[in-house]
PDB file of C-alpha atoms in Angstrom:
ATOM      1  CA  MET A  92       0.375  -0.479   0.259  1.00 95.00           C
ATOM      2  CA  GLN A  93       1.263   3.597  -0.862  1.00 97.00           C
ATOM      3  CA  ILE A  94       0.627   6.226   1.913  1.00 97.00           C
ATOM      4  CA  GLN A  95       1.216   9.773   0.819  1.00 97.00           C
ATOM      5  CA  ALA A  96      -0.101  12.264   3.613  1.00 96.00           C
ATOM      6  CA  GLU A  97       0.083  15.830   4.138  1.00 95.00           C
ATOM      7  CA  ARG A  98      -1.827  18.938   6.322  1.00 94.00           C
ATOM      8  CA  SER A  99      -4.294  21.253   3.871  1.00 94.00           C
ATOM      9  CA  GLY A 100      -5.204  24.270   6.732  1.00 93.00           C
ATOM     10  CA  GLN A 101      -7.303  21.814   9.675  1.00 94.00           C
ATOM     11  CA  ALA A 102      -6.892  18.261   7.543  1.00 96.00           C
ATOM     12  CA  LEU A 103      -4.476  15.483   7.057  1.00 97.00           C
ATOM     13  CA  VAL A 104      -5.297  14.355   3.742  1.00 97.00           C
ATOM     14  CA  VAL A 105      -3.954  10.959   3.289  1.00 97.00           C
ATOM     15  CA  ARG A 106      -4.175   9.486  -0.269  1.00 98.00           C
ATOM     16  CA  LEU A 107      -4.141   5.830   0.099  1.00 98.00           C
ATOM     17  CA  ALA A 108      -3.293   3.507  -3.025  1.00 98.00           C
ATOM     18  CA  GLY A 109      -3.045  -0.337  -2.993  1.00 98.00           C
ATOM     19  CA  GLU A 110      -4.540  -3.066  -0.900  1.00 98.00           C
ATOM     20  CA  LEU A 111      -5.371  -2.290   3.448  1.00 98.00           C
ATOM     21  CA  ASP A 112      -5.522  -5.497   5.184  1.00 97.00           C
ATOM     22  CA  LEU A 113      -3.865  -7.438   8.151  1.00 96.00           C
ATOM     23  CA  HIS A 114      -0.156  -6.689   6.245  1.00 97.00           C
ATOM     24  CA  THR A 115      -0.253  -2.802   4.978  1.00 97.00           C
ATOM     25  CA  ALA A 116      -2.666  -1.812   7.949  1.00 96.00           C
ATOM     26  CA  PRO A 117       0.327  -1.111  10.795  1.00 95.00           C
ATOM     27  CA  ALA A 118       1.928   1.566   8.527  1.00 96.00           C
ATOM     28  CA  PHE A 119      -1.196   3.233   7.648  1.00 97.00           C
ATOM     29  CA  ARG A 120      -1.748   2.923  11.167  1.00 96.00           C
ATOM     30  CA  GLU A 121       1.620   4.494  12.083  1.00 95.00           C
ATOM     31  CA  ALA A 122       1.295   7.165   9.255  1.00 96.00           C
ATOM     32  CA  VAL A 123      -1.377   8.787  10.302  1.00 96.00           C
ATOM     33  CA  ASP A 124      -0.583   8.341  14.081  1.00 95.00           C
ATOM     34  CA  LYS A 125       2.462   9.858  14.222  1.00 95.00           C
ATOM     35  CA  ARG A 126       0.947  13.468  12.376  1.00 95.00           C
ATOM     36  CA  LEU A 127      -1.720  12.913  14.490  1.00 93.00           C
ATOM     37  CA  ARG A 128       0.543  13.235  17.310  1.00 92.00           C
ATOM     38  CA  ALA A 129       2.819  15.847  15.865  1.00 94.00           C
ATOM     39  CA  ASP A 130       0.700  18.381  14.771  1.00 92.00           C
ATOM     40  CA  ALA A 131      -2.068  20.169  17.102  1.00 90.00           C
ATOM     41  CA  ARG A 132      -3.295  21.569  14.628  1.00 92.00           C
ATOM     42  CA  ILE A 133      -4.621  18.738  12.659  1.00 95.00           C
ATOM     43  CA  ARG A 134      -8.354  18.740  13.242  1.00 95.00           C
ATOM     44  CA  HIS A 135      -9.999  16.464  10.325  1.00 96.00           C
ATOM     45  CA  LEU A 136      -8.977  13.967   8.381  1.00 97.00           C
ATOM     46  CA  VAL A 137      -9.335  13.367   4.722  1.00 97.00           C
ATOM     47  CA  LEU A 138      -8.982   9.981   3.405  1.00 98.00           C
ATOM     48  CA  VAL A 139      -8.568   9.805  -0.581  1.00 97.00           C
ATOM     49  CA  MET A 140      -9.441   6.431  -1.498  1.00 98.00           C
ATOM     50  CA  ASP A 141     -10.018   6.204  -5.215  1.00 97.00           C
ATOM     51  CA  GLU A 142      -6.735   4.088  -5.821  1.00 98.00           C
ATOM     52  CA  VAL A 143      -7.626   1.092  -2.880  1.00 98.00           C
ATOM     53  CA  THR A 144      -8.731  -1.933  -4.623  1.00 98.00           C
ATOM     54  CA  PHE A 145      -9.002  -4.462  -1.294  1.00 98.00           C
ATOM     55  CA  VAL A 146      -9.870  -3.204   1.968  1.00 98.00           C
ATOM     56  CA  ASP A 147     -10.956  -6.466   4.938  1.00 97.00           C
ATOM     57  CA  SER A 148     -11.491  -5.990   8.438  1.00 96.00           C
ATOM     58  CA  SER A 149      -8.348  -5.438  10.068  1.00 96.00           C
ATOM     59  CA  GLY A 150      -7.992  -2.616   7.471  1.00 97.00           C
ATOM     60  CA  ILE A 151     -11.576  -1.409   8.878  1.00 96.00           C
ATOM     61  CA  GLY A 152     -10.331  -1.664  12.235  1.00 95.00           C
ATOM     62  CA  VAL A 153      -7.367   0.919  11.569  1.00 96.00           C
ATOM     63  CA  LEU A 154      -9.803   3.244   9.865  1.00 97.00           C
ATOM     64  CA  LEU A 155     -11.714   3.141  12.431  1.00 95.00           C
ATOM     65  CA  GLY A 156      -9.309   3.329  15.211  1.00 94.00           C
ATOM     66  CA  ARG A 157      -7.855   6.758  13.553  1.00 95.00           C
ATOM     67  CA  GLY A 158     -11.707   7.660  12.364  1.00 95.00           C
ATOM     68  CA  LYS A 159     -12.447   7.720  16.523  1.00 93.00           C
ATOM     69  CA  GLN A 160      -9.021   9.933  17.346  1.00 92.00           C
ATOM     70  CA  VAL A 161     -10.066  11.825  15.442  1.00 95.00           C
ATOM     71  CA  LEU A 162     -13.927  12.774  15.980  1.00 94.00           C
ATOM     72  CA  SER A 163     -12.820  12.949  19.477  1.00 92.00           C
ATOM     73  CA  ARG A 164     -11.000  16.047  18.831  1.00 88.00           C
ATOM     74  CA  GLY A 165     -14.153  17.045  17.770  1.00 94.00           C
ATOM     75  CA  GLY A 166     -12.992  16.258  13.826  1.00 96.00           C
ATOM     76  CA  ARG A 167     -14.688  14.922  10.833  1.00 96.00           C
ATOM     77  CA  VAL A 168     -13.608  12.322   8.986  1.00 97.00           C
ATOM     78  CA  VAL A 169     -14.386  11.949   5.129  1.00 97.00           C
ATOM     79  CA  ALA A 170     -13.496   9.358   2.536  1.00 97.00           C
ATOM     80  CA  VAL A 171     -13.155  10.495  -0.838  1.00 97.00           C
ATOM     81  CA  GLY A 172     -13.466   8.462  -4.061  1.00 97.00           C
ATOM     82  CA  LEU A 173     -14.279   4.944  -2.234  1.00 97.00           C
ATOM     83  CA  ARG A 174     -14.741   1.989  -4.849  1.00 96.00           C
ATOM     84  CA  PRO A 175     -18.513   1.119  -5.545  1.00 94.00           C
ATOM     85  CA  HIS A 176     -17.610  -3.158  -4.211  1.00 93.00           C
ATOM     86  CA  LEU A 177     -15.809  -1.498  -0.987  1.00 96.00           C
ATOM     87  CA  GLN A 178     -18.841   0.512  -0.484  1.00 95.00           C
ATOM     88  CA  LYS A 179     -21.257  -2.681   0.493  1.00 94.00           C
ATOM     89  CA  LEU A 180     -18.592  -3.508   3.425  1.00 96.00           C
ATOM     90  CA  PHE A 181     -17.773   0.118   4.694  1.00 97.00           C
ATOM     91  CA  THR A 182     -21.551   0.353   5.306  1.00 96.00           C
ATOM     92  CA  PHE A 183     -21.970  -3.566   6.596  1.00 94.00           C
ATOM     93  CA  THR A 184     -19.765  -2.768   9.236  1.00 94.00           C
ATOM     94  CA  GLY A 185     -20.970   0.740  10.442  1.00 94.00           C
ATOM     95  CA  LEU A 186     -18.025   2.895   8.939  1.00 95.00           C
ATOM     96  CA  THR A 187     -20.194   5.082   7.421  1.00 96.00           C
ATOM     97  CA  ARG A 188     -21.961   6.271  10.054  1.00 95.00           C
ATOM     98  CA  LEU A 189     -18.818   8.085  11.525  1.00 95.00           C
ATOM     99  CA  PHE A 190     -17.107   8.626   7.672  1.00 96.00           C
ATOM    100  CA  GLU A 191     -18.546  10.915   5.235  1.00 96.00           C
ATOM    101  CA  MET A 192     -18.739   9.271   2.479  1.00 96.00           C
ATOM    102  CA  VAL A 193     -18.382  11.528  -0.791  1.00 95.00           C
ATOM    103  CA  GLN A 194     -17.127  11.311  -4.583  1.00 94.00           C
ATOM    104  CA  ASP A 195     -15.250  14.623  -5.261  1.00 91.00           C
ATOM    105  CA  GLU A 196     -11.443  16.266  -3.182  1.00 89.00           C
ATOM    106  CA  ARG A 197     -12.360  19.423  -3.959  1.00 89.00           C
ATOM    107  CA  GLN A 198     -15.957  18.398  -1.988  1.00 85.00           C
ATOM    108  CA  ALA A 199     -14.419  16.799   1.027  1.00 86.00           C
ATOM    109  CA  LEU A 200     -11.902  20.171   1.687  1.00 88.00           C
ATOM    110  CA  GLN A 201     -14.718  22.300   1.432  1.00 85.00           C
ATOM    111  CA  GLY A 202     -15.789  23.283   4.839  1.00 77.00           C
ATOM    112  CA  LEU A 203     -13.008  21.560   7.024  1.00 80.00           C
TER     113      LEU A 203
ATOM    114  CA  MET B  32      -5.618 -25.791  -5.978  1.00 97.00           C
ATOM    115  CA  ARG B  33      -3.464 -26.275  -3.060  1.00 98.00           C
ATOM    116  CA  LEU B  34      -1.192 -23.402  -1.382  1.00 98.00           C
ATOM    117  CA  GLU B  35       0.845 -23.336   1.719  1.00 98.00           C
ATOM    118  CA  PHE B  36       3.048 -20.437   3.013  1.00 98.00           C
ATOM    119  CA  PRO B  37       3.794 -19.434   6.651  1.00 98.00           C
ATOM    120  CA  SER B  38       1.311 -17.995   8.504  1.00 97.00           C
ATOM    121  CA  LYS B  39       2.186 -13.990   8.207  1.00 96.00           C
ATOM    122  CA  PRO B  40       0.557 -11.092   7.141  1.00 96.00           C
ATOM    123  CA  ASP B  41       2.755 -10.988   3.866  1.00 96.00           C
ATOM    124  CA  ASN B  42       0.720 -13.817   2.262  1.00 98.00           C
ATOM    125  CA  ILE B  43      -2.479 -13.099   2.984  1.00 98.00           C
ATOM    126  CA  GLY B  44      -2.673 -10.703  -0.361  1.00 98.00           C
ATOM    127  CA  LEU B  45      -1.092 -14.009  -1.979  1.00 97.00           C
ATOM    128  CA  ALA B  46      -3.863 -16.309  -1.114  1.00 98.00           C
ATOM    129  CA  ARG B  47      -6.488 -14.016  -2.102  1.00 98.00           C
ATOM    130  CA  VAL B  48      -5.272 -13.251  -5.801  1.00 98.00           C
ATOM    131  CA  ALA B  49      -4.826 -17.219  -6.103  1.00 98.00           C
ATOM    132  CA  VAL B  50      -8.525 -18.245  -5.081  1.00 98.00           C
ATOM    133  CA  GLY B  51      -9.636 -15.388  -6.913  1.00 98.00           C
ATOM    134  CA  ALA B  52      -8.062 -16.597 -10.225  1.00 98.00           C
ATOM    135  CA  PHE B  53      -9.093 -20.004  -9.556  1.00 98.00           C
ATOM    136  CA  ALA B  54     -13.099 -18.966  -9.024  1.00 98.00           C
ATOM    137  CA  ALA B  55     -13.236 -16.968 -12.294  1.00 97.00           C
ATOM    138  CA  GLN B  56     -13.521 -20.804 -13.545  1.00 97.00           C
ATOM    139  CA  LEU B  57     -17.201 -20.085 -12.923  1.00 97.00           C
ATOM    140  CA  PRO B  58     -19.618 -17.463 -14.034  1.00 97.00           C
ATOM    141  CA  PHE B  59     -18.847 -15.077 -10.821  1.00 98.00           C
ATOM    142  CA  THR B  60     -19.043 -11.560 -11.577  1.00 97.00           C
ATOM    143  CA  MET B  61     -16.536  -9.841 -10.621  1.00 96.00           C
ATOM    144  CA  ASP B  62     -18.144  -8.330  -6.975  1.00 96.00           C
ATOM    145  CA  GLU B  63     -18.459 -12.126  -6.248  1.00 97.00           C
ATOM    146  CA  ILE B  64     -14.780 -12.681  -6.844  1.00 98.00           C
ATOM    147  CA  GLU B  65     -14.113  -9.762  -4.301  1.00 98.00           C
ATOM    148  CA  GLU B  66     -16.240 -11.154  -2.198  1.00 98.00           C
ATOM    149  CA  ILE B  67     -14.412 -14.439  -2.396  1.00 98.00           C
ATOM    150  CA  LYS B  68     -11.397 -12.390  -1.938  1.00 98.00           C
ATOM    151  CA  LEU B  69     -12.534 -10.426   1.195  1.00 98.00           C
ATOM    152  CA  ALA B  70     -13.696 -13.847   2.877  1.00 98.00           C
ATOM    153  CA  VAL B  71     -10.186 -15.535   2.195  1.00 98.00           C
ATOM    154  CA  SER B  72      -8.336 -13.009   3.255  1.00 98.00           C
ATOM    155  CA  GLU B  73     -10.759 -12.601   7.206  1.00 98.00           C
ATOM    156  CA  ALA B  74     -10.071 -16.502   7.299  1.00 98.00           C
ATOM    157  CA  VAL B  75      -5.798 -16.249   6.435  1.00 98.00           C
ATOM    158  CA  SER B  76      -5.855 -13.095   8.777  1.00 97.00           C
ATOM    159  CA  ASN B  77      -7.639 -15.504  11.605  1.00 95.00           C
ATOM    160  CA  ALA B  78      -5.565 -18.380  11.014  1.00 95.00           C
ATOM    161  CA  VAL B  79      -2.273 -15.931  11.022  1.00 95.00           C
ATOM    162  CA  VAL B  80      -3.549 -13.482  13.920  1.00 92.00           C
ATOM    163  CA  HIS B  81      -4.704 -17.063  16.236  1.00 89.00           C
ATOM    164  CA  ALA B  82      -3.309 -20.219  15.223  1.00 91.00           C
ATOM    165  CA  TYR B  83       0.566 -20.098  16.170  1.00 92.00           C
ATOM    166  CA  LYS B  84      -0.091 -17.544  19.322  1.00 86.00           C
ATOM    167  CA  GLY B  85       3.760 -15.467  18.412  1.00 80.00           C
ATOM    168  CA  SER B  86       5.365 -18.123  16.119  1.00 91.00           C
ATOM    169  CA  VAL B  87       4.642 -18.888  12.851  1.00 95.00           C
ATOM    170  CA  GLY B  88       3.163 -22.387  11.113  1.00 96.00           C
ATOM    171  CA  PRO B  89       1.373 -23.859   8.083  1.00 97.00           C
ATOM    172  CA  VAL B  90      -1.514 -22.829   6.622  1.00 98.00           C
ATOM    173  CA  THR B  91      -2.947 -24.717   4.051  1.00 98.00           C
ATOM    174  CA  VAL B  92      -5.585 -22.686   1.045  1.00 98.00           C
ATOM    175  CA  GLU B  93      -7.209 -25.063  -1.115  1.00 98.00           C
ATOM    176  CA  ALA B  94     -10.087 -24.827  -3.177  1.00 98.00           C
ATOM    177  CA  TRP B  95     -12.544 -26.841  -5.343  1.00 98.00           C
ATOM    178  CA  ILE B  96     -14.548 -26.257  -8.360  1.00 98.00           C
ATOM    179  CA  TYR B  97     -17.614 -27.819  -8.865  1.00 97.00           C
ATOM    180  CA  PRO B  98     -20.235 -27.552 -11.847  1.00 95.00           C
ATOM    181  CA  GLU B  99     -22.473 -25.064  -9.556  1.00 94.00           C
ATOM    182  CA  ARG B 100     -20.017 -24.079  -6.667  1.00 97.00           C
ATOM    183  CA  LEU B 101     -17.133 -22.953  -5.530  1.00 98.00           C
ATOM    184  CA  GLU B 102     -15.430 -24.867  -2.201  1.00 98.00           C
ATOM    185  CA  VAL B 103     -12.637 -23.261  -0.181  1.00 98.00           C
ATOM    186  CA  ALA B 104     -10.903 -24.742   3.296  1.00 98.00           C
ATOM    187  CA  VAL B 105      -8.490 -22.667   4.860  1.00 98.00           C
ATOM    188  CA  THR B 106      -6.762 -24.808   7.542  1.00 97.00           C
ATOM    189  CA  ASP B 107      -3.919 -24.819  10.546  1.00 96.00           C
ATOM    190  CA  GLN B 108      -2.542 -26.982  12.724  1.00 94.00           C
ATOM    191  CA  GLY B 109      -2.322 -24.292  15.480  1.00 92.00           C
ATOM    192  CA  ARG B 110      -4.025 -23.870  19.121  1.00 89.00           C
ATOM    193  CA  GLY B 111      -7.576 -24.568  17.973  1.00 88.00           C
ATOM    194  CA  ILE B 112     -11.019 -22.541  18.963  1.00 84.00           C
ATOM    195  CA  ASP B 113     -12.331 -23.619  22.363  1.00 80.00           C
ATOM    196  CA  ASP B 114     -16.002 -22.633  21.803  1.00 77.00           C
ATOM    197  CA  VAL B 115     -16.971 -22.604  17.609  1.00 80.00           C
ATOM    198  CA  GLN B 116     -19.762 -21.092  18.484  1.00 79.00           C
ATOM    199  CA  TRP B 117     -18.986 -18.246  20.947  1.00 77.00           C
ATOM    200  CA  ALA B 118     -15.917 -17.245  18.305  1.00 79.00           C
ATOM    201  CA  LEU B 119     -18.757 -16.918  15.494  1.00 79.00           C
ATOM    202  CA  GLN B 120     -20.474 -14.311  17.143  1.00 77.00           C
ATOM    203  CA  PRO B 121     -19.816 -11.127  15.946  1.00 72.00           C
ATOM    204  CA  ALA B 122     -17.320  -9.082  18.314  1.00 64.00           C
ATOM    205  CA  HIS B 123     -16.663 -12.201  20.341  1.00 64.00           C
ATOM    206  CA  THR B 124     -12.837 -11.683  19.414  1.00 61.00           C
ATOM    207  CA  THR B 125      -9.727 -12.353  21.861  1.00 59.00           C
ATOM    208  CA  GLU B 126      -7.896 -10.046  19.493  1.00 54.00           C
ATOM    209  CA  PRO B 127      -5.578  -7.300  21.035  1.00 50.00           C
ATOM    210  CA  GLU B 128      -5.473  -3.806  19.393  1.00 60.00           C
ATOM    211  CA  GLU B 129      -7.841  -2.812  16.709  1.00 68.00           C
ATOM    212  CA  ARG B 130      -9.324  -5.984  15.509  1.00 73.00           C
ATOM    213  CA  LEU B 131     -12.599  -5.721  15.308  1.00 80.00           C
ATOM    214  CA  GLY B 132     -13.658  -9.767  15.735  1.00 84.00           C
ATOM    215  CA  ILE B 133     -15.632  -9.628  13.062  1.00 91.00           C
ATOM    216  CA  GLY B 134     -14.015 -11.338  10.597  1.00 94.00           C
ATOM    217  CA  LEU B 135     -16.275 -14.630  10.801  1.00 94.00           C
ATOM    218  CA  VAL B 136     -19.320 -12.886  10.577  1.00 94.00           C
ATOM    219  CA  ILE B 137     -18.077 -11.337   7.219  1.00 96.00           C
ATOM    220  CA  ILE B 138     -17.518 -14.430   6.144  1.00 97.00           C
ATOM    221  CA  GLN B 139     -20.512 -15.391   6.733  1.00 96.00           C
ATOM    222  CA  GLU B 140     -22.141 -12.899   5.157  1.00 96.00           C
ATOM    223  CA  TYR B 141     -20.692 -12.847   2.234  1.00 96.00           C
ATOM    224  CA  MET B 142     -20.421 -16.795   1.812  1.00 98.00           C
ATOM    225  CA  ASP B 143     -23.166 -19.132   1.352  1.00 97.00           C
ATOM    226  CA  HIS B 144     -22.069 -21.915   3.521  1.00 97.00           C
ATOM    227  CA  VAL B 145     -19.571 -22.272   5.856  1.00 97.00           C
ATOM    228  CA  ARG B 146     -18.566 -24.299   8.590  1.00 96.00           C
ATOM    229  CA  ILE B 147     -15.304 -24.612  11.333  1.00 96.00           C
ATOM    230  CA  GLU B 148     -13.918 -27.886  12.322  1.00 95.00           C
ATOM    231  CA  SER B 149     -11.775 -26.898  15.581  1.00 92.00           C
ATOM    232  CA  ALA B 150     -10.941 -28.227  18.634  1.00 87.00           C
ATOM    233  CA  PRO B 151      -8.054 -26.943  21.486  1.00 88.00           C
ATOM    234  CA  ALA B 152      -4.536 -28.025  20.005  1.00 88.00           C
ATOM    235  CA  GLN B 153      -6.058 -29.766  17.206  1.00 89.00           C
ATOM    236  CA  GLY B 154      -5.552 -26.747  14.520  1.00 93.00           C
ATOM    237  CA  THR B 155      -8.487 -25.546  12.983  1.00 95.00           C
ATOM    238  CA  ARG B 156     -10.252 -26.319   9.732  1.00 97.00           C
ATOM    239  CA  LEU B 157     -12.901 -23.802   8.011  1.00 97.00           C
ATOM    240  CA  ARG B 158     -15.208 -24.537   4.890  1.00 98.00           C
ATOM    241  CA  MET B 159     -17.075 -22.010   3.249  1.00 98.00           C
ATOM    242  CA  SER B 160     -18.626 -22.246  -0.439  1.00 98.00           C
ATOM    243  CA  LYS B 161     -20.339 -20.266  -2.755  1.00 98.00           C
ATOM    244  CA  ALA B 162     -22.256 -20.333  -6.314  1.00 98.00           C
ATOM    245  CA  PRO B 163     -22.499 -17.919  -8.948  1.00 97.00           C
ATOM    246  CA  GLU B 164     -25.659 -15.787  -8.348  1.00 94.00           C
ATOM    247  CA  ARG B 165     -26.047 -16.692 -12.330  1.00 88.00           C
ATOM    248  CA  VAL B 166     -26.019 -20.710 -11.604  1.00 86.00           C
ATOM    249  CA  ARG B 167     -28.734 -20.221  -8.836  1.00 81.00           C
ATOM    250  CA  ALA B 168     -30.852 -17.796 -10.877  1.00 79.00           C
ATOM    251  CA  ARG B 169     -31.241 -20.688 -13.545  1.00 75.00           C
ATOM    252  CA  PRO B 170     -34.470 -22.226 -13.369  1.00 67.00           C
TER     253      PRO B 170
END
């Protein structure tokens, strides 16, 4: 899995590509946690996921963990461009109740 | 097909891809193939996390094509499940950290039939099957 993260205003924008499973989840967890710890200006999390091809429950677990941290800071979590075949899993696991799901990155960053 | 590999996270993706490619011999839709890959990922991840507690052991993934369904079995020779019925319920987990304990729930949701044979210290064998919707829909 490829991970790129940068701050945009109060949002941490994380671009993911590839597969999020037991093997790649720790790297994602560390990449986000490191930046959340280091920068108190970050309130929101934007996950750009149009290049994510696979997520299983290990992936859902780390997404949920990062999301909860951001929500507990009073921030919002937005997932951008999730592929249709992954949407069922996000709904089934209840992640769509915590994450705002949008298709457009610009739309995601507005108002954050 | 039969694939055997050490219980390391790096190998889970290989198992997904192998079963996904094998399953394509049946008229599954692309979404159904993704569902099969998800179920395989959950089953193999469970073996990687639980079977050999702190150590590494063999995990075997087998699959069979029948005229109307795919069968998959994921087997380990590890410590086994004390209570399979308990383990099948959501959020019933002995796992640390952020794993959600929903692997078996996901497998039951996305596959047609699931059976687990396990006993303490006797390993675990999870069998699951799926029929293509196109086959099930035939009159």
